[in-house]
Coordinates of C-alpha atoms in Angstrom, one line a residue:
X1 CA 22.8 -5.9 1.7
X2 CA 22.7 -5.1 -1.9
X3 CA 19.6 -2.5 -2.1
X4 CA 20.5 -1.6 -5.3
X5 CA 18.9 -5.1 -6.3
X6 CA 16.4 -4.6 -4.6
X7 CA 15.7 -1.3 -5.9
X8 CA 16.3 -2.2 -9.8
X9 CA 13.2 -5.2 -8.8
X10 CA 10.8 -3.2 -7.3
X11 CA 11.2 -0.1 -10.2
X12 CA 9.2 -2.6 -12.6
X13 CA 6.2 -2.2 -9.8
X14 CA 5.8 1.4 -10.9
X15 CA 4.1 0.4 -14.1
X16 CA 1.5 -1.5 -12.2
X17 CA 1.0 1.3 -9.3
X18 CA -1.6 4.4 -9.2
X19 CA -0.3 7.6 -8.7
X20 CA 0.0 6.9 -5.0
X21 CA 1.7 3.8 -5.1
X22 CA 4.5 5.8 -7.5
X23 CA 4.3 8.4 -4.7
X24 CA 4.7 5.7 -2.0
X25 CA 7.8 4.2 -4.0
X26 CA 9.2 7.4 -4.0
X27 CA 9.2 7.8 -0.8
X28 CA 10.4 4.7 0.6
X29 CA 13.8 4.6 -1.7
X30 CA 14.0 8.5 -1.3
X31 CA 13.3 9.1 2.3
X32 CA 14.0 5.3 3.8
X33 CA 16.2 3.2 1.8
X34 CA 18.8 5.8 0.7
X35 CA 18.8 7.6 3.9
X36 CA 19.6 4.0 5.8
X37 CA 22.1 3.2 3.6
X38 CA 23.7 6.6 3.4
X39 CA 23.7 7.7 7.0
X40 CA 21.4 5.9 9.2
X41 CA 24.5 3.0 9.1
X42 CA 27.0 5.2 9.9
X43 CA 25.1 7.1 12.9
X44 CA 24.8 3.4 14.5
X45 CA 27.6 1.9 13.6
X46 CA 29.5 2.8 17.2
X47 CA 26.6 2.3 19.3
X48 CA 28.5 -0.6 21.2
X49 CA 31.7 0.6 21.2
X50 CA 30.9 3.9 22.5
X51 CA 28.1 2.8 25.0
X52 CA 30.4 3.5 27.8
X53 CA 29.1 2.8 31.9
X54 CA 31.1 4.6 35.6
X55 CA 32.4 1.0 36.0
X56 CA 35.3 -1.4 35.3
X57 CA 33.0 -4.6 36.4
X58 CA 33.6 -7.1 33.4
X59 CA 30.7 -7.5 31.6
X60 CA 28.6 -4.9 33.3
X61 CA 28.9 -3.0 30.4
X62 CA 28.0 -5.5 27.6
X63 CA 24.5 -6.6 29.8
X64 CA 23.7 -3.0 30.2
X65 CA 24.0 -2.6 27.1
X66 CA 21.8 -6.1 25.9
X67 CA 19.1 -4.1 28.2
X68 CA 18.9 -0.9 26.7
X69 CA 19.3 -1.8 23.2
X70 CA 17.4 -5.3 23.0
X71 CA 17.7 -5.1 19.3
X72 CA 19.6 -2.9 17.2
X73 CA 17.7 -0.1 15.4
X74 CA 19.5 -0.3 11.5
X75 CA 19.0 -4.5 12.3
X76 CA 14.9 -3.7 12.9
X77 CA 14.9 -1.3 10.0
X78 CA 16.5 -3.0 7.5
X79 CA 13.9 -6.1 8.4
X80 CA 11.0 -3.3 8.3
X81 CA 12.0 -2.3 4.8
X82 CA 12.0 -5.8 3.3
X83 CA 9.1 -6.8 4.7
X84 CA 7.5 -3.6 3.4
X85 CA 8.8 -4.2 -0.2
X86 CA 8.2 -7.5 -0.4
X87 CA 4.5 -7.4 -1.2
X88 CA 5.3 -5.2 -4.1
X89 CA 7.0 -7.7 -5.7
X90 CA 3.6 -10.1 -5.7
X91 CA 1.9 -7.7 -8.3
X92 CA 4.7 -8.4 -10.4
X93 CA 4.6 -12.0 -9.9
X94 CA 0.9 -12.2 -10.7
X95 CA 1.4 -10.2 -14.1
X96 CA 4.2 -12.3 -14.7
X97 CA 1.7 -15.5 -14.4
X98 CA -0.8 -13.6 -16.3
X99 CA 1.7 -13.1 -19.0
X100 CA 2.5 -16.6 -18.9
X101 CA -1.1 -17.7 -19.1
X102 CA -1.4 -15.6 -21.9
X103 CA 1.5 -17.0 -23.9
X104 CA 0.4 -20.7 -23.2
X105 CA -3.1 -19.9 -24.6
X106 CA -1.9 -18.1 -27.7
X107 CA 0.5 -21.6 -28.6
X108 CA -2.7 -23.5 -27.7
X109 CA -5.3 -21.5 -30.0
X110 CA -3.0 -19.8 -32.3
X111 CA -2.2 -16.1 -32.3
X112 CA -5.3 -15.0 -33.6
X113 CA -7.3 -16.3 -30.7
X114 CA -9.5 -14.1 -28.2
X115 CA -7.0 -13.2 -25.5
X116 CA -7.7 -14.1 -22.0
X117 CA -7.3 -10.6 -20.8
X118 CA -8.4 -6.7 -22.4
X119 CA -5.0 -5.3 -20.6
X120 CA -2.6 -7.9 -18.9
X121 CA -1.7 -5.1 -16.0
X122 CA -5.3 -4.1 -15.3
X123 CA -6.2 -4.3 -11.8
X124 CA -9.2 -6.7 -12.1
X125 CA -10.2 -9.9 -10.6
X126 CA -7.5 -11.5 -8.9
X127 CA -4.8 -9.2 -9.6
X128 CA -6.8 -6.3 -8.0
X129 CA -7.0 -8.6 -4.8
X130 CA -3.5 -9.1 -5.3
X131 CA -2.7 -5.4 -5.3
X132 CA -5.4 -4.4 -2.2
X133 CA -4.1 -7.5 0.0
X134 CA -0.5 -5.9 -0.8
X135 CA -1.6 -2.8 0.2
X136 CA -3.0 -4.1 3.6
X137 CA -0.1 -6.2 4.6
X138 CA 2.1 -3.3 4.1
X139 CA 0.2 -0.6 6.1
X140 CA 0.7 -3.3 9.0
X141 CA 4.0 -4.3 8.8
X142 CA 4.8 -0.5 9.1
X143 CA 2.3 -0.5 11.2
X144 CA 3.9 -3.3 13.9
X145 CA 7.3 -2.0 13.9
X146 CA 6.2 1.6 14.9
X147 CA 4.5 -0.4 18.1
X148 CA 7.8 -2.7 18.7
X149 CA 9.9 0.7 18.6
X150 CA 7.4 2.4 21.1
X151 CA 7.7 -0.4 22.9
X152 CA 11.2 -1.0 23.0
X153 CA 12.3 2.6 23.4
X154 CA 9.3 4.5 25.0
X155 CA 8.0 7.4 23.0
X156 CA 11.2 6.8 20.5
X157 CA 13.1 8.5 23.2
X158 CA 17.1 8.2 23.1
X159 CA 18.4 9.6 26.6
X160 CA 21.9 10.8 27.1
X161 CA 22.5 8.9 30.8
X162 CA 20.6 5.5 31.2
X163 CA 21.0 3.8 34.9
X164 CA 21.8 -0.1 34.7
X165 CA 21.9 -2.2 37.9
X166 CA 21.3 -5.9 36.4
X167 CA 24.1 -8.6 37.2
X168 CA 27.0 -9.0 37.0
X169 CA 26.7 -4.9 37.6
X170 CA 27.8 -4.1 41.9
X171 CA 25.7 -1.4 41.9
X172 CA 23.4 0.6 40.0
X173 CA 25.8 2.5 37.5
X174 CA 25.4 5.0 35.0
X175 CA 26.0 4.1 31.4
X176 CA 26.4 6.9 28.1
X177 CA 25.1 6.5 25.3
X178 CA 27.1 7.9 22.0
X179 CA 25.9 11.0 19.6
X180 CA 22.0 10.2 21.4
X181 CA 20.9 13.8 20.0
X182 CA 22.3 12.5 16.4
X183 CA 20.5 8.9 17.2
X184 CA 16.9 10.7 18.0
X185 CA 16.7 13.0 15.4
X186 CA 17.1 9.7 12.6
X187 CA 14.8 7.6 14.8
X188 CA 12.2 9.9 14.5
X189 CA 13.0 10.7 10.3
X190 CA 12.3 7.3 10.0
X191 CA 9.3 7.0 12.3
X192 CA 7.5 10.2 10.2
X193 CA 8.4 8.5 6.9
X194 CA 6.8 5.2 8.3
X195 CA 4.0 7.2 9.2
X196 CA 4.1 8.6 5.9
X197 CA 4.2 5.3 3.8
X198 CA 1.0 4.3 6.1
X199 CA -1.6 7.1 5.4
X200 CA -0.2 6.3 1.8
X201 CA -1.2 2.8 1.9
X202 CA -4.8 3.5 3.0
X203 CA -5.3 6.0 1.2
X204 CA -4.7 3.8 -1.6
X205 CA -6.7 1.2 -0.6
X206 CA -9.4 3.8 -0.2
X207 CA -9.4 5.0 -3.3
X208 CA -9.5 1.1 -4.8
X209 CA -12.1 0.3 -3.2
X210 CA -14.0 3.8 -3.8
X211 CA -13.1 3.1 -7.2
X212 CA -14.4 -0.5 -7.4
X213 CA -17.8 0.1 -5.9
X214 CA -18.7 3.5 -8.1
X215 CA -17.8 1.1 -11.3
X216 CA -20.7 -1.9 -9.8
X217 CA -22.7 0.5 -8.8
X218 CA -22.5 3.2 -11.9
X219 CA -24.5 0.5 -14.2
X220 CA -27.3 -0.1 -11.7
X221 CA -28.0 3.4 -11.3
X222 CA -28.4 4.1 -15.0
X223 CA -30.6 0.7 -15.1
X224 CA -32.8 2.1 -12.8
X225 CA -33.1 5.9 -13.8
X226 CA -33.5 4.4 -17.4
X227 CA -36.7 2.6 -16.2
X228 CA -38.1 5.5 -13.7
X229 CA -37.6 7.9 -17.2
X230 CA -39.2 4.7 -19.4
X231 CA -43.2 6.0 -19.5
X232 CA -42.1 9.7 -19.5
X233 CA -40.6 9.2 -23.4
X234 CA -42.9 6.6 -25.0
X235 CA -46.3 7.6 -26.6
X236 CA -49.4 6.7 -24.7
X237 CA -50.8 5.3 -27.4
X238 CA -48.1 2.7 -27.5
X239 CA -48.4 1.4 -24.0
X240 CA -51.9 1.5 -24.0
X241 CA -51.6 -0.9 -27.2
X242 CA -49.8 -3.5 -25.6
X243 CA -46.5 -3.1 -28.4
X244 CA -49.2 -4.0 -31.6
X245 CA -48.2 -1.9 -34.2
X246 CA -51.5 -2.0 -36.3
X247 CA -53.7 -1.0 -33.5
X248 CA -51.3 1.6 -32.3
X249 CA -52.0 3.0 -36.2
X250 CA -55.3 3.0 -35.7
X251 CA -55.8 4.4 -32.6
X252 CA -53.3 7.3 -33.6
X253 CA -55.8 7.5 -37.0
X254 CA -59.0 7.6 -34.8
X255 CA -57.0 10.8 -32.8
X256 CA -55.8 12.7 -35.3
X257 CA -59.3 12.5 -37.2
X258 CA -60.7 13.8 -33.8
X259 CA -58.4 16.4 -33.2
X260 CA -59.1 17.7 -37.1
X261 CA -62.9 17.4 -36.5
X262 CA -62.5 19.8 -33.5
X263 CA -60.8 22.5 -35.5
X264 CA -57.1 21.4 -34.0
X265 CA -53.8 20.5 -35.5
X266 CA -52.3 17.0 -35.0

């Protein structure tokens, strides 16, 4: 698999991500993508070959196998990182059609026409659906492949000595599993970096969403302190007037005469 494709692709997301999603891009080509293609391969790479069982049965080795490993672990990973990355790609797409919106309008109108859009990678409206669906989808794809590696290998767990005893097997045998130490330490890397790119994800959408409802909410609460403050800073003589200017002159005439008949200052 070329994942330095993949990699050149999803580097354009970066310009489109908050400082967590740079943070969660780091990450996943730092700690997931170069690590499987750099060693996570190679640790696997003999897992058949050197899956060895106390028996010269043909084929008892090959089934025991199939039942231990179901599916391989760098097969389930490398699925589990382009599903993952996938979504990314999505924001780009969606800027790419806003771009292409854009350019459509401006042959339409001319190039001095209003544009459709203040900043064509703002998240807002559909793109900033776009971005928290992406967000989502990614936490749970991580999210389902911890649960399918629980489940297929309880607690992540890669024992030295496993016992087989399906057909064509004679007997329950004992089967060895290659560099298992080696195999555990990488399965669980991968698991913390998973777990990782999750609290990431939410985090993120957290903060979205935090984000989104302080901006709908800021304006109301202006609105209303604006009109609680309203009778504190106009002149009673104003209100009490009904907004006419020419009896508010008068009555602020008839007050100032009184207060200089009682000895006072206006």
């Amino acid at each position: 698999m070329n994942w330095a494709f993949l990699q050149g692709i999803l580097s354009g997301v970066n310009k489109y991500s908050t400082a967590l999603g740079r943070i969660w891009l780091s990450v996943v080509f730092i700690f997931r993508v170069l690590v499987y293609v750099v060693a996570a391969e190679d640790v696997w790479d003999d897992e058949q070959k050197d899956f060895i069982c106390n028996t010269k049965q043909p084929g008892c080795p090959n089934v025991c196998y199939d039942e231990f490993f179901p599916v391989s672990h760098v097969r389930l990973w490398a699925l589990q990182l382009i599903l993952v990355t996938c979504p990314s790609l999505l924001v780009v797409m969606h800027v790419a059609y806003r771009e292409e919106r854009e350019r459509k309008h401006r042959e339409k109108h001319g190039p001095n026409a209003p544009s459709l859009y203040n900043n064509l990678s703002k998240k807002r409206g559909g793109l900033w659906w776009t971005y928290l669906l992406s967000l989502i989808f990614k936490a749970a794809v991580d999210s389902g492949f911890l649960y399918i590696f629980h489940h297929l290998y309880r607690d992540y767990d890669m024992p030295r000595v496993v016992a087989c005893s399906v057909d064509p097997c004679p007997h329950t045998v004992d089967c060895y599993i290659s560099r298992p130490t080696e195999k555990k330490v990488f399965t669980y890397f991968m698991v913390a970096t998973a777990v990782i790119c999750i609290l990431l994800n939410l985090s993120e959408v957290t903060y979205l969403v935090g984000k989104r409802c302080m901006e709908l909410l800021g304006p109301r609460r202006r609105k209303s302190r604006h009109r609680h403050h309203l009778p504190d800073t106009c002149p009673p003589y104003v209100i009490s007037q009904g907004g006419h200017p020419h009896e508010g002159s008068s009555a602020l005439v008839k007050a100032s005469s009184a207060t200089m008949e009682a000895g006072g200052y206006p």
